Coordinates of C-alpha atoms in Angstrom, one line a residue:
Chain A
X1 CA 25.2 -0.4 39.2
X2 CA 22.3 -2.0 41.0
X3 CA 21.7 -5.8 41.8
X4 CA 18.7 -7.0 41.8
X5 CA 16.3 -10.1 41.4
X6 CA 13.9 -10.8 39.3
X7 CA 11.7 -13.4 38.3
X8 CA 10.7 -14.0 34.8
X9 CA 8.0 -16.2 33.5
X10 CA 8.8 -18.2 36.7
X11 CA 13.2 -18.5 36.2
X12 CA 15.2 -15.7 39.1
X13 CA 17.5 -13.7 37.0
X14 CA 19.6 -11.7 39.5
X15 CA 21.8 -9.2 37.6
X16 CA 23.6 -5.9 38.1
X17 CA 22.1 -3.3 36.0
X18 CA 22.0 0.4 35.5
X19 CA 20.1 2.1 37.8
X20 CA 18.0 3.9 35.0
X21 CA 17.7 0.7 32.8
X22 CA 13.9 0.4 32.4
X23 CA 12.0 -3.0 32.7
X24 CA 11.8 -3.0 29.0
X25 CA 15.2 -3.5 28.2
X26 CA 15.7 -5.2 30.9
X27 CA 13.9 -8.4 29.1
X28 CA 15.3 -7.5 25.2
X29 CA 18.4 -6.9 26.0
X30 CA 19.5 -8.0 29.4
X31 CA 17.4 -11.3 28.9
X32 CA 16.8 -11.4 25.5
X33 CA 13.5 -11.7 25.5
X34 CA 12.4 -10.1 22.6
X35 CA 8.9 -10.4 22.4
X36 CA 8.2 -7.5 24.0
X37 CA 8.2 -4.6 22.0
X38 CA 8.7 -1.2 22.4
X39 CA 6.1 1.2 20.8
X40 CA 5.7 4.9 21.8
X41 CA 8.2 4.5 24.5
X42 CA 6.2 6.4 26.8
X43 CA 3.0 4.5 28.1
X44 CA 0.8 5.3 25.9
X45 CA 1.0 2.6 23.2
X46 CA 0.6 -0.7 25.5
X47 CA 3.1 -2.3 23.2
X48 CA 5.4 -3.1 26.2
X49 CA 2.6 -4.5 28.1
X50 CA 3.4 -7.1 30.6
X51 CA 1.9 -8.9 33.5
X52 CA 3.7 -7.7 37.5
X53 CA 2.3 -9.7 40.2
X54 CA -1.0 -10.1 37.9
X55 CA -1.1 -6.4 37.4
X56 CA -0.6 -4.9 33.5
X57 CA 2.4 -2.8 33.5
X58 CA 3.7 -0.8 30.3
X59 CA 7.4 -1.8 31.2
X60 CA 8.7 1.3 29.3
X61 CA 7.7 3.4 32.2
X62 CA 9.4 0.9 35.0
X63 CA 12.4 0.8 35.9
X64 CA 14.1 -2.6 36.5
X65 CA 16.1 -1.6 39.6
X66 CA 12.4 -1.1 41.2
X67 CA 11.3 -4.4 40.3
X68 CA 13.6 -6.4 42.9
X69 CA 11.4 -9.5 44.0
X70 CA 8.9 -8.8 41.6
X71 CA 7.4 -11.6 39.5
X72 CA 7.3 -10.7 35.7
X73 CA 5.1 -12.4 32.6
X74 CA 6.0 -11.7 29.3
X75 CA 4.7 -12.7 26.2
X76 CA 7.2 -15.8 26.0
X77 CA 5.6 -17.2 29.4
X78 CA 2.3 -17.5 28.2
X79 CA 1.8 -20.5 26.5
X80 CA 4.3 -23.7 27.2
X81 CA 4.7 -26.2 25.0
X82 CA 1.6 -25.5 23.4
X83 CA 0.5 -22.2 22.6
X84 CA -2.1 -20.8 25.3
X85 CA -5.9 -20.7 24.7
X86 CA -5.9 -17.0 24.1
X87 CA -3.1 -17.1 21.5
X88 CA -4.6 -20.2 20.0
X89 CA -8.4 -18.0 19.8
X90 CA -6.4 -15.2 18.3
X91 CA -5.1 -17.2 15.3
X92 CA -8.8 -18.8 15.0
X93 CA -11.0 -15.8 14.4
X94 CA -7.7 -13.8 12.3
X95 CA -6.7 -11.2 15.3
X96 CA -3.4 -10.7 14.3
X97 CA -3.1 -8.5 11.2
X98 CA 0.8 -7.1 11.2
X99 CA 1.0 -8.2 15.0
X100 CA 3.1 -5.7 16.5
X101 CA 0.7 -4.9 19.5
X102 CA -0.1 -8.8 19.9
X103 CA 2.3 -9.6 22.6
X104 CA 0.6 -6.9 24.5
X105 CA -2.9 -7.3 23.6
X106 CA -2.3 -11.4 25.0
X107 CA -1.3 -10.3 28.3
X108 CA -3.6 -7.7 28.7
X109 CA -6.2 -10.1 27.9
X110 CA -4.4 -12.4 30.2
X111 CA -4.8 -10.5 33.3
X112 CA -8.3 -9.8 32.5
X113 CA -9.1 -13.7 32.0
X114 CA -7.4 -14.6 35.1
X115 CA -9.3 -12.8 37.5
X116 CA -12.3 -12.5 35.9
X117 CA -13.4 -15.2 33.0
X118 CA -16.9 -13.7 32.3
X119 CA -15.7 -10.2 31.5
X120 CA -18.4 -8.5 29.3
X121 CA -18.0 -7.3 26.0
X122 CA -17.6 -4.0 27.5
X123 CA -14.8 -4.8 30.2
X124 CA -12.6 -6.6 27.4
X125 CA -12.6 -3.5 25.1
X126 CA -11.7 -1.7 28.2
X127 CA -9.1 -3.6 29.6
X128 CA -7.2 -4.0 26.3
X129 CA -8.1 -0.2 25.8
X130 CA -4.2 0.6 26.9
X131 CA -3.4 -1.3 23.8
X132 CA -3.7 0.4 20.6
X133 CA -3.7 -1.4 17.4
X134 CA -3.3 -0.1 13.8
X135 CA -4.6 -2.4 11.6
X136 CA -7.3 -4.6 12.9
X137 CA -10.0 -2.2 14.1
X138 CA -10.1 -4.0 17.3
X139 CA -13.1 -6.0 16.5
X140 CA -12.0 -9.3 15.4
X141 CA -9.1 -9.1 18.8
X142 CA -12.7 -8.7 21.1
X143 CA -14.0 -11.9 19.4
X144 CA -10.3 -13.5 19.9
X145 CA -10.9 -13.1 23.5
X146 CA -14.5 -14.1 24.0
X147 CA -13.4 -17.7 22.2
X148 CA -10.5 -17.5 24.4
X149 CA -13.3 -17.4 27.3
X150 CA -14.7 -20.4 25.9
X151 CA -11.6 -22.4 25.5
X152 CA -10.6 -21.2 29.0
X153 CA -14.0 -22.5 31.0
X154 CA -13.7 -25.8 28.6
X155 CA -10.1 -27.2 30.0
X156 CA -11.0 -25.5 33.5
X157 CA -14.3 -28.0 33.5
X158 CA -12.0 -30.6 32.1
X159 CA -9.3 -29.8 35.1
X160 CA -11.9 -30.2 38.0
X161 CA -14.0 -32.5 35.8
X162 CA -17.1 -30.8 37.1
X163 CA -18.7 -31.1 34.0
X164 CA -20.6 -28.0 31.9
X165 CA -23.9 -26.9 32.3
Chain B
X1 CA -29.7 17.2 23.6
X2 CA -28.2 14.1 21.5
X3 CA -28.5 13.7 18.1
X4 CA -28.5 10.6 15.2
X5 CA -27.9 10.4 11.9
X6 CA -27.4 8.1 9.1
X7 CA -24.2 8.7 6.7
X8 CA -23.5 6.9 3.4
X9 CA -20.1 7.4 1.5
X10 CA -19.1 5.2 -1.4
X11 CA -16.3 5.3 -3.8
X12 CA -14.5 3.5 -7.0
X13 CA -11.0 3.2 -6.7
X14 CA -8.3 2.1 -8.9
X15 CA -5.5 -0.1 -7.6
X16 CA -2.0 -1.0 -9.4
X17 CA 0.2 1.9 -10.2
X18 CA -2.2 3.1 -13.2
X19 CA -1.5 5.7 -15.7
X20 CA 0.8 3.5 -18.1
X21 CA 3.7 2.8 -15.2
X22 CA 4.9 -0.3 -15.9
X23 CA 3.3 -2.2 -13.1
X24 CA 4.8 -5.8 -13.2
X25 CA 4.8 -8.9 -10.6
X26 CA 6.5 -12.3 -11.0
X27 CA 6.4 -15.4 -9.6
X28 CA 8.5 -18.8 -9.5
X29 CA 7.4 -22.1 -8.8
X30 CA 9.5 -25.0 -8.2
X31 CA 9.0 -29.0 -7.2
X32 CA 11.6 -30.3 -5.0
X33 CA 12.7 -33.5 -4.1
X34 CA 11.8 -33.0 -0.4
X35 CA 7.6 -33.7 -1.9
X36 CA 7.4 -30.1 -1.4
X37 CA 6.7 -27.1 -3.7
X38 CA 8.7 -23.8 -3.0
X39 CA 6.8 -20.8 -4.4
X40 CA 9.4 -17.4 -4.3
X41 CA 7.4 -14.3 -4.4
X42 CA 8.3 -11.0 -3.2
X43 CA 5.8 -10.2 -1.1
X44 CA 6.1 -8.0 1.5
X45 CA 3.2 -9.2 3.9
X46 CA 3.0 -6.5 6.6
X47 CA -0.2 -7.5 8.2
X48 CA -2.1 -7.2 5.0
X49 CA -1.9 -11.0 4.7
X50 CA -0.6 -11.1 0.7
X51 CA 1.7 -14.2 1.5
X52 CA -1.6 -16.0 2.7
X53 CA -3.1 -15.4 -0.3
X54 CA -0.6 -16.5 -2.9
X55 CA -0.2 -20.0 -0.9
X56 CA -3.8 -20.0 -1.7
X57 CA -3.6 -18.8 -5.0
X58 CA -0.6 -21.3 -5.6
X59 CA -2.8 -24.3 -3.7
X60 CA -5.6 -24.3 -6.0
X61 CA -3.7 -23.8 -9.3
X62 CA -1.5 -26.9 -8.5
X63 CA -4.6 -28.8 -6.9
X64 CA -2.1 -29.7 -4.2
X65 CA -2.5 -28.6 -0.3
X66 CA -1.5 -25.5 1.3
X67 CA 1.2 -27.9 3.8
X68 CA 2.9 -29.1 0.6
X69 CA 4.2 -25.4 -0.5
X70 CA 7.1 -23.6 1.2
X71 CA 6.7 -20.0 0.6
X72 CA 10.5 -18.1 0.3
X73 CA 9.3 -13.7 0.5
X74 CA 10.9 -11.5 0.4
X75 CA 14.7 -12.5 0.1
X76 CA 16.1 -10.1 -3.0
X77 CA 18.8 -13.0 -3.6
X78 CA 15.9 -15.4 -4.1
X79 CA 12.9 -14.3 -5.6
X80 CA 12.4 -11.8 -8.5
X81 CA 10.7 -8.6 -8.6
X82 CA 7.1 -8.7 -7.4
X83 CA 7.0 -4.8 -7.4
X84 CA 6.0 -3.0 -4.1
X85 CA 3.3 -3.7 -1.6
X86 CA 1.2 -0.7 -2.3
X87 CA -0.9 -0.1 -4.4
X88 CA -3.5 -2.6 -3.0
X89 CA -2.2 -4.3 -5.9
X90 CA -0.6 -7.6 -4.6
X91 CA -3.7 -10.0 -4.7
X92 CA -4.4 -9.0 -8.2
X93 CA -0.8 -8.5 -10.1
X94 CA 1.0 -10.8 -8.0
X95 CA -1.6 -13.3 -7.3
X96 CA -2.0 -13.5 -11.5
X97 CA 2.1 -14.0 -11.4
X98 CA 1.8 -16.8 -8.8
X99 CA -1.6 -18.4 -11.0
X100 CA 0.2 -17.7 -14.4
X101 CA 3.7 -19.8 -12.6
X102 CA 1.5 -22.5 -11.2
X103 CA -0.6 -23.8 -14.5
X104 CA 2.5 -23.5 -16.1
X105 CA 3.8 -26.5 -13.2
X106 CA 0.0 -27.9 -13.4
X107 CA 0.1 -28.1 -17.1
X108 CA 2.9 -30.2 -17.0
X109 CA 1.9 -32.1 -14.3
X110 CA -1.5 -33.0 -16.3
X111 CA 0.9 -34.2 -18.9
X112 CA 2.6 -36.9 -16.5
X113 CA -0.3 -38.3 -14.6
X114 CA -2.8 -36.3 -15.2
X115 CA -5.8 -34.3 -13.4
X116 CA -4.8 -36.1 -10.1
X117 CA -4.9 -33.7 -7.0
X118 CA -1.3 -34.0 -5.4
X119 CA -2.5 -34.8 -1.5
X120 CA 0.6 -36.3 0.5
X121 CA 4.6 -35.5 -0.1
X122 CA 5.1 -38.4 -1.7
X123 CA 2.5 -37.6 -4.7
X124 CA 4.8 -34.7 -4.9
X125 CA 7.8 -36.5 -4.9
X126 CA 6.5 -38.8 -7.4
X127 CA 5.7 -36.1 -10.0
X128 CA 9.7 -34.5 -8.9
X129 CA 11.1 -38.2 -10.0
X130 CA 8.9 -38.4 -13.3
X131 CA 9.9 -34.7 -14.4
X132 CA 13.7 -35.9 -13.9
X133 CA 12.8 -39.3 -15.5
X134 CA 11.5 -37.2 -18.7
X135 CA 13.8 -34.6 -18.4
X136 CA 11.2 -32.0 -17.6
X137 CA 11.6 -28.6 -15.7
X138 CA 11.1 -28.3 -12.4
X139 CA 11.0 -24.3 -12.1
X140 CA 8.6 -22.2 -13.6
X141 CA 8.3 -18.6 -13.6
X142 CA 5.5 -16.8 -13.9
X143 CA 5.1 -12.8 -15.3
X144 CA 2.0 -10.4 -15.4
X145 CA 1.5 -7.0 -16.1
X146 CA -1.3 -4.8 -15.4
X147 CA -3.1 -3.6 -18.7
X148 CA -2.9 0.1 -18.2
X149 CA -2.0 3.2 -20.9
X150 CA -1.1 6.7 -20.2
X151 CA -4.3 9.6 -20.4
X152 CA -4.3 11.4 -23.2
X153 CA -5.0 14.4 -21.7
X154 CA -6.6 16.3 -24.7
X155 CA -8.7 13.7 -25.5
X156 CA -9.3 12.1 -22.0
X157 CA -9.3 9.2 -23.4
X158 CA -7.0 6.1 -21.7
X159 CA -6.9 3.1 -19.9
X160 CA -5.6 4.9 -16.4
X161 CA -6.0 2.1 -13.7
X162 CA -7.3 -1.6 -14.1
X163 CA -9.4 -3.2 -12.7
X164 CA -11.4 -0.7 -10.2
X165 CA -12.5 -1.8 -6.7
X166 CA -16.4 -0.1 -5.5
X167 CA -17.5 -0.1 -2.1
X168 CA -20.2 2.2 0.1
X169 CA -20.3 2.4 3.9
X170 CA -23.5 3.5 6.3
X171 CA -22.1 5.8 9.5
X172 CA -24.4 6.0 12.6
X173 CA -23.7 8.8 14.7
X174 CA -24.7 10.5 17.8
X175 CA -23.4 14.2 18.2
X176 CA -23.9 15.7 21.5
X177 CA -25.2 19.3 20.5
X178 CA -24.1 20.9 23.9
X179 CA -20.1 19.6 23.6
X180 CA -20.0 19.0 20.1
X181 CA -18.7 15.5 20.4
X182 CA -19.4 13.0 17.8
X183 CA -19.8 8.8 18.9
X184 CA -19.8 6.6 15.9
X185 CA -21.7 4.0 16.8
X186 CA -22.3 1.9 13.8
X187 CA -20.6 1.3 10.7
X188 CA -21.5 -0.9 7.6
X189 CA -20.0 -1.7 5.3
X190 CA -20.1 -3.2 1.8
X191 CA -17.2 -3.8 -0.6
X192 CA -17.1 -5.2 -4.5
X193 CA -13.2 -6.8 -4.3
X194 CA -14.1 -9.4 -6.8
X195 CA -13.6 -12.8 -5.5
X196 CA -12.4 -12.2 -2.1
X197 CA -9.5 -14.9 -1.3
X198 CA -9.3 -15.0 2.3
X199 CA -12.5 -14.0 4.0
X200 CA -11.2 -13.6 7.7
X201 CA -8.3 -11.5 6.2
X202 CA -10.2 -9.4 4.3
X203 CA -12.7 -8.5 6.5
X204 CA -9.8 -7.9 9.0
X205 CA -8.9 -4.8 6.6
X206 CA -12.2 -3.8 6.3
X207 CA -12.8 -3.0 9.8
X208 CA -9.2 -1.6 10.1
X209 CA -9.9 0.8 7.7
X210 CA -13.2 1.5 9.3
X211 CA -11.3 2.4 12.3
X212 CA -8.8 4.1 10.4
X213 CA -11.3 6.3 8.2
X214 CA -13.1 6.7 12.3
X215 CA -9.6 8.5 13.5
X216 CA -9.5 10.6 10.0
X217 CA -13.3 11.6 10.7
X218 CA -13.5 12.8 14.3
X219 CA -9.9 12.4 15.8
X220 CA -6.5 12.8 13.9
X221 CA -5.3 16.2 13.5
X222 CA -1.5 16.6 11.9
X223 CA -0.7 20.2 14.0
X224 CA 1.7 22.0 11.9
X225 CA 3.8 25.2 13.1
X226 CA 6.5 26.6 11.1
X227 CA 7.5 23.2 9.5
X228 CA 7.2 21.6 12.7
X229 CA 4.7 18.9 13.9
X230 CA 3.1 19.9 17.3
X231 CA 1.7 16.5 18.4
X232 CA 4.2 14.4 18.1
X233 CA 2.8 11.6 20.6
X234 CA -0.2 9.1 21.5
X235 CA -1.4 11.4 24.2
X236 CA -1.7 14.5 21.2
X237 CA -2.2 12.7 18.2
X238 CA -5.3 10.7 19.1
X239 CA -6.1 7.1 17.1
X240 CA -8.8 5.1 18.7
X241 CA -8.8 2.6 21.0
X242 CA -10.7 -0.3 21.4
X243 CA -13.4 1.8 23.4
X244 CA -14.1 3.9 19.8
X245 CA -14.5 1.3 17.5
X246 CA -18.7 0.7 16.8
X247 CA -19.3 -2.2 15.3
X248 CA -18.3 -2.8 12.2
X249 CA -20.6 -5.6 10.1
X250 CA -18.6 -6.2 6.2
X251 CA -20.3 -7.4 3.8
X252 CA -19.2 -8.8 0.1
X253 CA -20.1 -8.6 -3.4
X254 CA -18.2 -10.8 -5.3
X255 CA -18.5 -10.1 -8.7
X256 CA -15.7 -11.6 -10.8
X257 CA -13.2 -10.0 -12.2
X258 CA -12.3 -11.9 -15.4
X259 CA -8.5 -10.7 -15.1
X260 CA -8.0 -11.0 -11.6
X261 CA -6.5 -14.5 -9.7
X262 CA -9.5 -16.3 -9.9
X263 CA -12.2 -13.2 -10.2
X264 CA -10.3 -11.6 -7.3
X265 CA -9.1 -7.7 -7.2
X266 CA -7.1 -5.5 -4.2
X267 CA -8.9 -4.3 -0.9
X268 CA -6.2 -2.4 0.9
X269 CA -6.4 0.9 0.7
X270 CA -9.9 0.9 -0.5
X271 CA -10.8 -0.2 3.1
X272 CA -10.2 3.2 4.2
X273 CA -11.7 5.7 1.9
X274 CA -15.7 5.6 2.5
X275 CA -15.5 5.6 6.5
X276 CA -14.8 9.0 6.8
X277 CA -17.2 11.2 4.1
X278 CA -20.5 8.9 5.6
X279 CA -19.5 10.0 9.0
X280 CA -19.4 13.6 7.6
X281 CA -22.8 13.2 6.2
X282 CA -23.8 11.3 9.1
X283 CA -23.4 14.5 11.0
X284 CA -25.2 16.5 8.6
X285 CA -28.5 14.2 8.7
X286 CA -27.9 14.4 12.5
X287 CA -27.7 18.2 13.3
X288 CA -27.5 19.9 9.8
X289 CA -23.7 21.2 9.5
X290 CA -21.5 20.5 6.9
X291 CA -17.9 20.3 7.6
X292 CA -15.5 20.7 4.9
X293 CA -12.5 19.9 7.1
X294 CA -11.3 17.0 9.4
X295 CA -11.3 15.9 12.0
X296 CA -14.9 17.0 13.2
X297 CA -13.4 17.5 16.7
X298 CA -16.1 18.6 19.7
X299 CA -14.9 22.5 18.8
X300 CA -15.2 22.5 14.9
X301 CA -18.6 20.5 15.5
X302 CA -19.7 22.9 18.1
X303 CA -18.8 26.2 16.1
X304 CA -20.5 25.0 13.4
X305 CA -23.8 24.2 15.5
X306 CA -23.3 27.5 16.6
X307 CA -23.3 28.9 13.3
X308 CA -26.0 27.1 11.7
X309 CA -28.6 28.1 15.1
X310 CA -27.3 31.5 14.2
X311 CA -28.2 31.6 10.8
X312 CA -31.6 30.1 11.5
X313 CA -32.3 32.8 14.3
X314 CA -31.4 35.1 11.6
X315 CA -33.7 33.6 8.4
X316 CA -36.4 33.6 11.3
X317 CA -36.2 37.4 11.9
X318 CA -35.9 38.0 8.6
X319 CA -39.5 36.8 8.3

């Protein structure tokens, strides 16, 4: 056994775990966190998407004992009390048909937003191009994150109050 | 050198479980004294977005809004039989259980007060007190089944599926004629569901099958040796990602369907079947093969370019 710390949506969890426990479950079952879903279970999928240090990660492929001091979003620390902008532009334009890759389509979008807010067309459909999806053909998850885009620049101008062009 | 070509496929397709199989849904309604309806319905809604529907179904039937009705799916100790979800058959049996259950609530509703849309809890509520007041029920169940017969299959003569969703889809393609490779770059589509219910939803399955029949065309390939599957994972078995999908534009023609919840018939499986046979023909108007076998992978494409420049040479020596 292994002890390590690790922060999760912004709470330290320290723990001893098994050396080979993966990230994964890690947050289902050591944490409960059970939004994170596990697809292919070998990083192809993007089910298990998360966000580590602002860097997409398919947590099946980590292991949890590597992730001492590491800072970890999952799907349950995106929005607060209110849902975030992106989840709340998914629901809007119908993204989410059986919703199984959501959580990791969300933070894949997430990362993408967060460091760049203009993304093109092109850079959305390849930064959520780890994440495969089933059902919805993709198209109505691209318009999802362009209104997340909008939502996003609106409360940022509302938050410095330096108005829109 | 790159090559495009245009592609149409188009299909009729009959939903329910056709062919005489008892294909039955039901429904139950019920006012509570919470000022709430709870509609039961077993629905299972696995993305295709049925239980959506039959709130809507159930909110315009009772002239009440969607807030005001609880839906309980699913639960075998609580609702009755609804059949499967396959079929695309939902929206159309079960939506007609959940309209037939709802006038029957409406109808004696109208009785009490009326025409009156029901807009707040406590309208509800006050229609829950006057069916106690008269002694009226407060559950009703509702019960369709699809109008199908058995083939005679002498004669040919039957009634094998009803109703029949019609749809055609355009394919744009560029094939590469030095790698074979095939890029879908535009897809159209164009779908007769009757009355569509949900717009959003529906064209949500329209564009998943697109990408769906996309994977069937150029990409999936089930590799079979001895009984056993070969590619077994994401990394063998290719679907496509985001980066594959063209865009997709969906359009409807809603022609009602006199049986069908309010003119409406199924869309879920249909959403898949044109995509692939337009990209096929696609490639033909592009470079003038014809594949009779999926998917049109770069080395099946390339053989048959191959072939066909070949064949040509040939006819031209012939000459």
């Amino acid at each position: 056994m292994v002890e390590v710390t690790i922060t999760v949506n912004g709470t330290s969890y320290t723990r001893k775990i098994h050396p080979l426990m993966r990230l994964l479950d890690f947050l289902r079952d050591e944490l409960k966190l059970k939004g994170t879903k596990e697809g292919c279970g070998e990083g192809e999928c993007g089910a298990c998407t998360v966000i580590m240090d602002g860097r997409t990660i398919n947590s099946c492929l980590v292991l949890a004992a590597s992730c001492d001091g590491k800072e970890i979003i999952t799907i349950e620390g995106v929005g607060g009390a209110e849902l975030h902008p992106i989840q709340r532009a998914f629901l809007e334009v119908g993204a989410v048909q059986c919703g199984y890759c959501i959580p990791g389509m969300v933070l894949s979008t997430k990362a993408l937003l967060d460091k760049n807010l203009d993304a093109t067309e092109e850079e959305i459909k390849e930064a959520i191009s780890g994440n495969l999806c089933r059902c919805t053909g993709y198209q109505k998850i691209v318009e999802g994150v362009k209104l997340a885009q909008t939502k996003m620049k609106e409360s940022r101008g509302e938050a410095c109050e330096c108005g829109r062009s | 050198m790159k090559k495009r070509g245009v592609g149409y496929g188009a299909f009729f397709y009959g939903t329910g479980y056709g062919n005489g199989f008892p294909d039955e849904s039901r429904a139950v309604i019920e006012i509570t004294s919470s000022g709430r309806f709870n509609l039961y319905v077993g629905v299972s809604d696995v993305g295709s977005g049925g239980i959506s529907v039959m709130q809507q179904i159930a909110q315009e039937t009772l002239k009440t809004d969607g807030e005001l009705i609880n839906i309980i799916w699913n639960d075998t100790s609580l609702v009755l039989d609804t059949g499967t979800a396959a079929a695309s058959r939902q929206t159309y049996n079960t939506g007609n259980a959940v309209k037939i259950a709802c006038e029957k609530m409406r109808d004696r509703i109208n009785e009490v007060i009326g025409e009156k849309e029901l807009k707040t809890k406590e309208d509800v509520n006050e229609i829950y007190n006057l069916f106690l007041d008269k002694n009226i029920e407060t559950r009703f169940e509702g019960y369709f089944k699809a109008t199908t017969s058995q083939v005679n299959l002498e004669t040919g003569q039957g009634n094998p599926y009803w109703p029949y969703t019609f749809g055609i889809e355009k394919a744009v393609v560029e094939v590469d004629t030095e790698t074979g490779k095939v890029d879908v770059l535009e897809i159209v589509a164009a779908y007769d569901a009757g009355k569509i219910v949900n717009p959003a939803q529906a064209e949500g399955q329209i564009i998943g099958g697109a990408s769906m029949g996309i994977g069937y065309a150029i990409m999936e390939e089930v590799i079979v040796n001895k009984g056993s599957i070969k590619n077994r994972s994401f990394s063998d078995y290719i679907i496509p990602t985001s980066m594959d999908m063209p865009k997709v534009t969906t359009y409807f023609v809603e022609k009602n369907e006199p049986t069908g919840p309010y003119g409406a018939k199924g869309l879920g499986e249909p959403a898949m079947l044109p995509t692939a046979p337009a990209i096929l023909n696609a490639i033909y108007n592009a470079v003038g093969i014809r594949l009779t076998e999926f998917p049109a992978t770069c080395e099946r494409v390339l053989a048959a370019i191959k072939e066909k420049e070949q064949r040509d040479q040939e006819k031209r020596d012939n000459i």
